[in-house]
Tab-separated table of C-alpha atoms in Angstrom:
chain	number	residue	atom	x	y	z
A	18	MET	CA	75.140	90.821	94.533
A	19	GLY	CA	73.845	94.354	94.367
A	20	ASN	CA	73.813	94.335	90.576
A	21	CYS	CA	71.721	91.189	90.389
A	22	LEU	CA	69.334	92.307	93.079
A	23	GLY	CA	68.825	95.667	91.475
A	24	ILE	CA	67.747	94.095	88.212
A	25	GLN	CA	65.712	91.363	89.898
A	26	PHE	CA	63.871	93.903	92.009
A	27	ILE	CA	62.692	95.851	89.050
A	28	LYS	CA	61.275	92.651	87.562
A	29	LEU	CA	59.736	91.456	90.793
A	30	LYS	CA	58.328	94.791	91.776
A	31	GLN	CA	54.797	94.369	90.442
A	32	GLY	CA	54.400	90.832	91.684
A	33	ALA	CA	55.817	91.665	95.076
A	34	ARG	CA	53.535	94.576	95.685
A	35	THR	CA	50.448	92.615	94.588
A	36	GLY	CA	51.445	89.810	96.895
A	37	LEU	CA	52.019	92.070	99.838
A	38	LYS	CA	48.611	93.621	99.404
A	39	LEU	CA	47.086	90.192	100.010
A	40	LEU	CA	49.095	89.699	103.157
A	41	TRP	CA	48.651	93.016	104.824
A	42	LYS	CA	46.688	91.653	107.740
A	43	ASP	CA	48.971	89.080	109.202
A	44	LYS	CA	51.986	87.818	107.412
A	45	GLU	CA	52.511	84.958	109.847
A	46	ASN	CA	49.126	83.236	109.845
A	47	VAL	CA	47.967	82.947	106.332
A	48	ALA	CA	46.303	79.867	104.996
A	49	VAL	CA	45.786	79.607	101.335
A	50	GLU	CA	43.404	77.147	99.816
A	51	ILE	CA	43.057	76.548	96.179
A	52	ASP	CA	40.150	75.146	94.256
A	53	ASP	CA	41.601	73.710	91.111
A	54	SER	CA	38.303	72.316	89.995
A	55	ALA	CA	36.860	75.703	89.284
A	56	GLU	CA	37.607	77.054	85.882
A	57	GLU	CA	38.690	80.417	87.115
A	58	HIS	CA	41.172	78.999	89.648
A	59	THR	CA	39.491	80.533	92.629
A	60	VAL	CA	41.745	80.811	95.650
A	61	TYR	CA	40.601	81.271	99.211
A	62	VAL	CA	42.896	83.125	101.532
A	63	SER	CA	42.162	83.178	105.207
A	64	ASP	CA	43.640	84.525	108.351
A	65	ASP	CA	43.896	81.559	110.750
A	66	SER	CA	43.502	83.578	113.900
A	67	SER	CA	40.047	84.824	112.946
A	68	ASN	CA	37.920	83.072	110.410
A	69	GLU	CA	35.888	86.196	109.862
A	70	ASP	CA	38.058	87.607	107.200
A	71	TRP	CA	38.033	85.844	103.928
A	72	LEU	CA	39.086	86.863	100.555
A	73	ILE	CA	38.367	85.392	97.207
A	74	VAL	CA	41.124	86.030	94.822
A	75	SER	CA	41.219	85.145	91.206
A	76	LYS	CA	44.300	83.963	89.429
A	77	SER	CA	45.236	85.899	86.375
A	78	ASN	CA	48.407	86.508	84.429
A	79	GLU	CA	49.402	89.315	86.718
A	80	GLY	CA	49.085	87.313	89.895
A	81	TYR	CA	46.325	86.906	92.481
A	82	ARG	CA	43.809	89.669	92.748
A	83	PRO	CA	41.135	90.028	95.411
A	84	LEU	CA	37.591	89.671	94.097
A	85	LYS	CA	35.266	89.901	97.068
A	86	ASN	CA	35.682	90.166	100.771
A	87	SER	CA	34.026	88.912	103.955
A	88	GLN	CA	30.762	87.111	104.615
A	89	GLU	CA	29.637	86.536	101.099
A	90	SER	CA	32.759	84.679	100.239
A	91	LYS	CA	32.582	82.757	103.486
A	92	LYS	CA	29.192	81.419	102.543
A	93	LYS	CA	30.429	80.461	99.182
A	94	LYS	CA	33.279	78.604	100.792
A	95	LYS	CA	31.002	76.626	103.082
A	96	GLY	CA	29.090	75.156	100.239
A	97	HIS	CA	32.182	74.196	98.448
A	98	ARG	CA	34.603	71.551	99.634
A	99	ILE	CA	38.141	72.376	98.953
A	100	THR	CA	40.103	69.303	98.223
A	101	LYS	CA	43.080	70.134	96.095
A	102	VAL	CA	45.578	72.150	97.982
A	103	LYS	CA	48.819	70.208	97.574
A	104	THR	CA	50.907	71.518	94.726
A	105	GLY	CA	49.198	74.825	94.329
A	106	PHE	CA	49.530	75.475	98.025
A	107	ILE	CA	53.215	74.788	98.068
A	108	ILE	CA	53.799	77.049	95.100
A	109	LEU	CA	51.750	79.794	96.646
A	110	GLN	CA	53.446	79.399	99.992
A	111	PHE	CA	56.772	79.675	98.233
A	112	ARG	CA	55.590	82.842	96.571
A	113	VAL	CA	54.485	84.173	99.941
A	114	TYR	CA	57.997	83.727	101.295
A	115	ILE	CA	59.472	85.374	98.236
A	116	TYR	CA	57.098	88.288	98.687
A	117	ILE	CA	58.006	88.688	102.336
A	118	PHE	CA	61.680	88.522	101.446
A	119	VAL	CA	61.242	91.056	98.706
A	120	GLY	CA	59.017	93.139	100.926
A	121	ASN	CA	61.783	93.386	103.492
A	122	LEU	CA	64.124	94.592	100.806
A	123	ILE	CA	61.719	96.834	98.987
A	124	HIS	CA	63.400	99.891	100.434
A	125	LEU	CA	66.518	98.852	98.545
A	126	GLN	CA	64.532	98.623	95.344
A	127	ASP	CA	63.082	102.039	96.080
A	128	ALA	CA	66.616	103.334	96.474
A	129	VAL	CA	67.468	101.949	93.048
A	130	GLU	CA	64.316	103.490	91.631
A	131	GLU	CA	65.287	106.812	93.137
A	132	CYS	CA	68.556	106.671	91.219
A	133	PHE	CA	66.623	106.628	87.968
A	134	ALA	CA	63.739	108.960	88.806
A	135	PRO	CA	62.857	110.795	85.585
A	136	LEU	CA	63.115	114.565	85.408
A	137	THR	CA	59.882	116.518	85.301
A	138	ASP	CA	59.100	118.684	82.265
A	139	GLU	CA	59.932	121.732	84.305
A	140	GLU	CA	63.340	120.349	85.269
A	141	GLU	CA	64.057	119.301	81.684
A	142	ALA	CA	63.310	122.842	80.569
A	143	LEU	CA	65.567	124.253	83.293
A	144	VAL	CA	68.464	122.044	82.217
A	145	SER	CA	67.976	122.746	78.514
A	146	ARG	CA	67.889	126.469	79.161
A	147	ALA	CA	71.026	126.381	81.314
A	148	LEU	CA	72.981	124.247	78.850
A	149	SER	CA	72.227	126.602	75.977
A	150	TYR	CA	73.264	129.817	77.691
A	151	SER	CA	74.985	132.204	75.371
A	152	ASP	CA	76.770	134.085	78.155
A	153	ARG	CA	79.196	131.472	79.361
A	154	ARG	CA	80.836	133.711	81.941
A	155	GLU	CA	77.612	134.306	83.786
A	156	VAL	CA	77.415	132.637	87.185
A	157	LEU	CA	74.380	130.360	87.082
A	158	VAL	CA	74.550	129.067	90.592
A	159	SER	CA	76.802	129.543	93.554
A	160	HIS	CA	77.082	127.467	96.673
A	161	PRO	CA	77.365	129.639	99.779
A	162	ASN	CA	79.258	127.227	102.032
A	163	CYS	CA	81.848	125.806	99.684
A	164	ASN	CA	82.289	129.031	97.643
A	165	ILE	CA	81.999	127.277	94.317
A	166	ASP	CA	80.483	129.278	91.484
A	167	ILE	CA	79.154	127.426	88.487
A	168	THR	CA	79.231	129.486	85.330
A	169	GLY	CA	77.552	128.613	82.057
A	170	GLU	CA	80.961	127.492	80.836
A	171	ASN	CA	81.445	125.116	83.776
A	172	LEU	CA	78.033	123.588	83.352
A	173	MET	CA	78.559	123.037	79.622
A	174	CYS	CA	80.724	120.045	80.530
A	175	LEU	CA	77.501	118.215	81.406
A	176	SER	CA	76.175	118.474	77.881
A	177	PRO	CA	76.602	115.252	75.875
A	178	GLY	CA	80.231	114.470	75.095
A	179	GLY	CA	81.666	117.024	77.535
A	180	TRP	CA	84.619	116.264	79.795
A	181	LEU	CA	83.754	116.853	83.430
A	182	ASN	CA	85.643	119.603	85.219
A	183	ASP	CA	86.553	119.702	88.885
A	184	ASP	CA	84.124	122.494	89.790
A	185	VAL	CA	81.147	120.402	88.791
A	186	ILE	CA	82.538	117.278	90.471
A	187	ASN	CA	83.435	119.093	93.691
A	188	LEU	CA	80.073	120.792	93.935
A	189	TYR	CA	78.260	117.517	93.283
A	190	LEU	CA	80.256	115.843	96.064
A	191	VAL	CA	79.310	118.656	98.446
A	192	LEU	CA	75.662	118.121	97.502
A	193	LEU	CA	76.009	114.396	98.209
A	194	LYS	CA	77.296	115.205	101.691
A	195	GLU	CA	74.379	117.561	102.286
A	196	ARG	CA	71.981	114.883	101.075
A	197	GLU	CA	73.445	112.428	103.563
A	198	GLU	CA	73.131	114.901	106.429
A	199	ARG	CA	69.559	115.661	105.427
A	200	GLU	CA	68.448	112.016	105.301
A	201	SER	CA	71.041	110.178	107.331
A	202	HIS	CA	68.890	107.028	107.688
A	203	LYS	CA	68.980	106.427	103.941
A	204	PHE	CA	72.679	106.863	103.271
A	205	LEU	CA	75.951	105.590	104.631
A	206	LYS	CA	78.029	107.968	106.675
A	207	CYS	CA	80.628	109.028	104.164
A	208	HIS	CA	83.263	111.613	103.578
A	209	PHE	CA	83.845	112.989	100.103
A	210	PHE	CA	87.275	114.466	99.489
A	211	ASN	CA	87.483	117.018	96.731
A	212	THR	CA	89.450	116.478	93.549
A	213	PHE	CA	92.478	118.371	94.888
A	214	PHE	CA	93.043	116.203	97.932
A	215	TYR	CA	95.025	113.407	96.341
A	216	LYS	CA	97.089	115.797	94.286
A	217	LYS	CA	97.996	117.705	97.436
A	218	LEU	CA	98.674	114.494	99.368
A	219	ILE	CA	101.301	113.389	96.867
A	220	SER	CA	102.788	116.856	96.407
A	221	GLY	CA	106.451	117.368	97.157
A	222	GLY	CA	107.645	113.999	95.953
A	223	GLY	CA	105.434	111.050	96.744
A	224	TYR	CA	103.706	111.491	100.060
A	225	ASN	CA	103.099	114.570	102.156
A	226	PHE	CA	100.725	114.074	105.069
A	227	GLN	CA	101.471	117.450	106.603
A	228	SER	CA	100.057	119.290	103.616
A	229	VAL	CA	96.603	117.826	104.197
A	230	ARG	CA	96.694	117.379	107.958
A	231	LYS	CA	94.445	120.379	108.610
A	232	TRP	CA	91.921	119.413	105.941
A	233	THR	CA	90.071	117.019	108.193
A	234	THR	CA	89.928	118.526	111.645
A	235	GLN	CA	86.682	117.870	113.485
A	236	LYS	CA	86.147	121.599	113.862
A	237	LYS	CA	86.352	122.110	110.142
A	238	LEU	CA	84.251	119.129	109.068
A	239	GLY	CA	81.738	119.122	111.884
A	240	TYR	CA	82.207	115.353	112.212
A	241	SER	CA	85.087	112.981	112.640
A	242	LEU	CA	86.510	111.624	109.415
A	243	LEU	CA	87.316	108.366	111.143
A	244	ASP	CA	83.652	107.763	112.011
A	245	CYS	CA	82.810	107.564	108.336
A	246	GLU	CA	82.112	104.153	106.844
A	247	LYS	CA	83.394	105.104	103.414
A	248	ILE	CA	85.836	107.788	102.401
A	249	PHE	CA	85.766	108.672	98.710
A	250	VAL	CA	88.865	110.047	97.031
A	251	PRO	CA	88.599	111.244	93.420
A	252	ILE	CA	91.801	110.556	91.520
A	253	HIS	CA	92.851	112.526	88.475
A	254	GLN	CA	95.076	110.505	86.155
A	255	GLY	CA	96.224	112.849	83.442
A	256	ALA	CA	92.990	113.387	81.544
A	257	HIS	CA	91.026	110.701	83.289
A	258	TRP	CA	88.911	110.533	86.450
A	259	CYS	CA	89.090	107.466	88.681
A	260	LEU	CA	87.909	106.756	92.186
A	261	ALA	CA	89.593	105.346	95.259
A	262	ILE	CA	87.680	104.403	98.389
A	263	ILE	CA	88.835	103.893	101.936
A	264	ASN	CA	86.150	101.405	102.895
A	265	LYS	CA	86.171	101.199	106.649
A	266	LYS	CA	82.919	99.232	106.636
A	267	ASP	CA	84.413	96.252	104.768
A	268	LYS	CA	88.002	96.958	105.761
A	269	LYS	CA	89.466	97.435	102.332
A	270	PHE	CA	90.905	99.970	99.951
A	271	GLU	CA	89.155	99.983	96.602
A	272	TYR	CA	90.042	101.420	93.247
A	273	LEU	CA	87.548	101.894	90.440
A	274	ASP	CA	88.522	102.898	86.957
A	275	SER	CA	85.827	102.999	84.285
A	276	LEU	CA	88.517	102.119	81.728
A	277	LYS	CA	89.780	99.155	83.765
A	278	GLY	CA	93.054	100.792	84.745
A	279	PHE	CA	95.115	99.859	87.800
A	280	ASP	CA	97.257	102.023	90.019
A	281	ILE	CA	98.541	100.235	93.095
A	282	GLN	CA	100.470	103.356	94.126
A	283	VAL	CA	97.201	105.164	94.901
A	284	LEU	CA	96.113	102.456	97.317
A	285	HIS	CA	99.519	102.374	99.004
A	286	VAL	CA	99.416	106.127	99.528
A	287	LEU	CA	95.870	106.012	100.893
A	288	ALA	CA	96.737	103.169	103.256
A	289	LYS	CA	99.622	105.219	104.568
A	290	TYR	CA	97.401	108.271	104.827
A	291	TYR	CA	94.756	106.381	106.783
A	292	VAL	CA	97.299	105.135	109.322
A	293	ASP	CA	98.741	108.638	109.731
A	294	GLU	CA	95.300	110.188	109.992
A	295	VAL	CA	94.242	107.823	112.778
A	296	LYS	CA	97.528	108.476	114.560
A	297	ASP	CA	97.156	112.233	114.204
A	298	LYS	CA	93.488	112.619	115.089
A	299	ASN	CA	92.801	109.719	117.463
A	300	LYS	CA	96.342	109.324	118.819
A	301	GLU	CA	96.295	105.590	118.273
A	302	ASP	CA	97.846	103.052	115.945
A	303	VAL	CA	95.589	101.210	113.567
A	304	ASP	CA	96.445	97.809	112.172
A	305	ILE	CA	95.559	97.587	108.508
A	306	THR	CA	97.499	94.446	107.671
A	307	SER	CA	94.241	92.522	107.341
A	308	TRP	CA	92.719	95.132	105.025
A	309	LYS	CA	92.458	94.194	101.388
A	310	ALA	CA	93.543	96.287	98.424
A	311	GLU	CA	90.996	95.647	95.720
A	312	PHE	CA	90.777	96.699	92.108
A	313	VAL	CA	87.065	96.476	91.448
A	314	THR	CA	86.550	94.735	88.122
A	315	GLU	CA	82.857	93.926	87.996
A	316	HIS	CA	81.639	97.449	87.617
A	317	PRO	CA	79.985	99.422	84.816
A	318	GLU	CA	82.535	100.372	82.215
A	319	GLN	CA	82.902	103.319	79.955
A	320	GLU	CA	82.523	102.686	76.226
A	321	ASN	CA	83.616	106.056	74.908
A	322	GLY	CA	86.255	108.718	75.457
A	323	PHE	CA	84.369	111.307	77.493
A	324	ASP	CA	82.167	109.799	80.220
A	325	CYS	CA	84.734	108.847	82.865
A	326	GLY	CA	83.877	111.753	85.167
A	327	MET	CA	80.218	110.843	85.040
A	328	PHE	CA	81.021	107.202	85.830
A	329	MET	CA	83.191	108.318	88.724
A	330	ILE	CA	80.561	110.472	90.406
A	331	LYS	CA	77.927	107.801	89.883
A	332	TYR	CA	80.145	105.182	91.556
A	333	VAL	CA	80.229	107.583	94.505
A	334	ASP	CA	76.481	108.220	94.392
A	335	PHE	CA	75.511	104.529	94.275
A	336	TYR	CA	78.060	103.426	96.865
A	337	SER	CA	76.976	106.123	99.300
A	338	ARG	CA	73.443	104.726	98.994
A	339	ASP	CA	74.901	101.280	99.705
A	340	VAL	CA	73.367	99.816	96.552
A	341	GLY	CA	75.135	97.953	93.761
A	342	LEU	CA	76.376	99.704	90.657
A	343	CYS	CA	73.319	98.796	88.561
A	344	PHE	CA	73.802	101.203	85.685
A	345	ASP	CA	75.724	101.164	82.434
A	346	GLN	CA	76.878	103.303	79.561
A	347	ARG	CA	73.325	103.760	78.260
A	348	ASP	CA	72.309	105.630	81.430
A	349	MET	CA	74.952	108.316	81.030
A	350	PRO	CA	72.916	110.838	78.982
A	351	TYR	CA	70.236	110.694	81.673
A	352	PHE	CA	72.797	111.031	84.491
A	353	ARG	CA	74.290	114.078	82.797
A	354	ARG	CA	70.954	115.861	82.713
A	355	ARG	CA	70.100	114.733	86.219
A	356	THR	CA	73.427	116.002	87.566
A	357	ALA	CA	72.895	119.324	85.774
A	358	LYS	CA	69.486	119.594	87.409
A	359	GLU	CA	70.858	118.754	90.850
A	360	ILE	CA	73.606	121.321	90.497
A	361	LEU	CA	71.240	124.034	89.293
A	362	LYS	CA	68.928	123.332	92.208
A	363	LEU	CA	71.843	122.862	94.638
A	364	ARG	CA	70.177	119.732	95.943
A	365	ALA	CA	71.041	116.123	95.224
A	366	GLU	CA	68.256	113.577	95.526
B	16	MET	CA	111.279	145.297	129.017
B	17	VAL	CA	107.803	146.367	129.926
B	18	LYS	CA	107.262	147.537	126.415
B	19	GLY	CA	108.460	144.201	125.015
B	20	LEU	CA	106.162	142.199	127.258
B	21	SER	CA	103.112	144.192	126.372
B	22	GLY	CA	104.067	143.846	122.711
B	23	ARG	CA	104.208	140.076	123.040
B	24	LYS	CA	100.952	139.868	124.938
B	25	LYS	CA	99.094	141.884	122.401
B	26	PRO	CA	98.118	139.010	120.024
B	27	ALA	CA	96.415	137.046	122.818
B	28	GLU	CA	94.455	139.981	124.185
B	29	GLU	CA	93.815	141.769	120.935
B	30	PRO	CA	93.336	139.362	118.010
B	31	VAL	CA	93.165	142.139	115.441
B	32	LEU	CA	96.741	142.367	114.277
B	33	PRO	CA	97.557	144.664	111.456
B	34	LYS	CA	99.363	142.012	109.419
B	35	VAL	CA	99.618	138.274	109.033
B	36	THR	CA	102.201	136.083	107.331
B	37	ILE	CA	100.667	133.870	104.718
B	38	CYS	CA	102.376	131.317	102.564
B	39	ILE	CA	101.081	130.767	99.061
B	40	ALA	CA	102.158	127.405	97.708
B	41	GLN	CA	101.952	126.000	94.235
B	42	ASP	CA	103.591	122.747	93.186
B	43	GLY	CA	106.303	122.961	95.836
B	44	ASP	CA	106.977	126.630	95.193
B	45	GLU	CA	106.272	128.683	98.333
B	46	VAL	CA	106.028	132.447	98.545
B	47	TYR	CA	105.522	134.289	101.853
B	48	PHE	CA	103.537	137.497	102.203
B	49	ARG	CA	102.949	139.898	105.047
B	50	TYR	CA	99.440	141.005	104.391
B	51	VAL	CA	97.003	143.373	106.042
B	52	ARG	CA	94.519	141.429	108.085
B	53	ASN	CA	91.389	143.344	107.313
B	54	LYS	CA	91.847	143.724	103.602
B	55	LYS	CA	90.144	141.458	101.068
B	56	ILE	CA	92.255	138.385	100.390
B	57	GLN	CA	91.382	138.677	96.714
B	58	ASN	CA	93.769	141.606	96.332
B	59	LEU	CA	96.647	139.476	97.553
B	60	LEU	CA	95.706	136.634	95.253
B	61	THR	CA	95.471	138.811	92.159
B	62	LEU	CA	98.834	140.309	93.072
B	63	TYR	CA	100.289	136.822	93.372
B	64	CYS	CA	98.895	135.811	89.985
B	65	LYS	CA	100.270	138.951	88.411
B	66	GLU	CA	103.730	138.251	89.822
B	67	LYS	CA	103.648	134.627	88.788
B	68	ASN	CA	102.151	135.513	85.451
B	69	ILE	CA	99.205	133.165	85.749
B	70	ASP	CA	95.557	133.733	84.923
B	71	TYR	CA	93.605	134.335	88.127
B	72	ARG	CA	90.581	132.524	86.728
B	73	SER	CA	92.530	129.437	85.717
B	74	VAL	CA	93.500	128.457	89.261
B	75	GLU	CA	91.762	127.535	92.477
B	76	PHE	CA	92.772	128.878	95.899
B	77	LEU	CA	92.272	126.550	98.813
B	78	PHE	CA	92.661	127.175	102.516
B	79	ASN	CA	92.782	123.904	104.470
B	80	GLY	CA	91.172	122.108	101.564
B	81	LYS	CA	88.287	124.504	101.175
B	82	ARG	CA	87.895	126.991	98.379
B	83	ILE	CA	88.544	130.487	99.661
B	84	ALA	CA	85.758	133.037	99.738
B	85	THR	CA	87.927	135.662	98.079
B	86	GLY	CA	85.760	138.547	99.220
B	87	ARG	CA	86.745	137.942	102.827
B	88	ASN	CA	89.783	139.093	104.749
B	89	ALA	CA	92.310	137.105	106.762
B	90	ASN	CA	90.476	137.775	110.014
B	91	GLN	CA	87.188	136.479	108.690
B	92	LEU	CA	88.935	133.416	107.323
B	93	GLY	CA	90.544	132.771	110.700
B	94	MET	CA	94.083	132.886	109.353
B	95	VAL	CA	97.073	132.920	111.661
B	96	ASP	CA	100.752	133.434	110.994
B	97	GLY	CA	102.222	130.674	108.878
B	98	ASP	CA	98.941	129.531	107.354
B	99	GLN	CA	99.150	128.323	103.829
B	100	ILE	CA	97.027	128.953	100.770
B	101	ASP	CA	97.259	126.256	98.126
B	102	VAL	CA	97.104	127.210	94.503
B	103	MET	CA	95.653	124.369	92.461
B	104	THR	CA	95.197	124.180	88.737
B	105	HIS	CA	91.859	123.067	87.362
B	106	ASN	CA	91.503	119.592	85.990
B	107	ILE	CA	89.221	118.067	83.446
B	108	GLY	CA	88.940	114.467	82.438
B	109	GLY	CA	87.029	112.367	79.989
B	110	GLY	CA	88.817	109.115	79.498
């Protein structure tokens, strides 16, 4: 649903905003009268509760635009009997409902827009400069809390065709957590495990809860892992990045692979981990028999041999915003530069 | 007797112990060290890499899932006897 809405919103954006401008006074009591006899398709819009405020709007290709306001238009209306409302009215009323519906969801469209906000010239220059550093050992940026240093060499993986390394991914995931804490109303409460978590969890022959038991104490995280709606777990499969999600919100375990791979073992291990984690931290048993294990198939797919890391972190980014995965392979060059910018500035938007 | 008691009480009253036992684990292989508490942990890690013949820069050291600030000592990191440092190799992936 998210995918469709995302695309529809972009198309509807202009129309929706124009429509909402007409209805700013009172969305509930709007009467719309149409004079089809006039050549210009003049439309009178009134607020039922007070007949003082009138608008004349003219129909054009873009939609309905206000022409004049108030008394003048009222006079004009008096001398002019409006007879044909019928069809036009119904259509317009329908549009009004669409606009209200879209208006209610405009924040979602804004969220999608935010995902594709272009870089400023200054930021472009910053990224270009950083990606062409000759001294690759030089530390470009270092995050004080998570102790990750990004050298020129690390960042080079974000240049076109580069394979993403774990330093860049881990730092980006830390930035996503900081973004969520900064603007908690806009993002889901999530936890982002680093790329080493799953590897450690399956160390020592299959499943080893003890090795990661201390990773998620409330004291260490500052919040309870089990309060999070989504828990993201990056999975490294040989030379390939995938993503697993413990989705507490929808009660399911999800697995996303940009190359359409499946690994049921990962979901079994995470299910086991979740049960043990609840038992260990909350001292209670959780029943996950009704939870679904889902291999997400309708998601953007990789069409080359180097973008899987980028797809993986963008699945995380979009899901933590609670919007659909409305991007595809063509957006990857932009996402690479955007991620480089966010890492250099140590701030994800 | 009295001496033994006071010796046992010392950790609770005086948290600054001269040494701490730390386990460094990599792929199931565990090595234990008694290491001075107020010395930079980096020295221990470079020593470990030297012994294991691995490049210090090619691995990641994690303490409870978090990358270690190698310029700090065991006290600053809040390490206690038996704590474990995980040695993880870096990963890259493209498809």
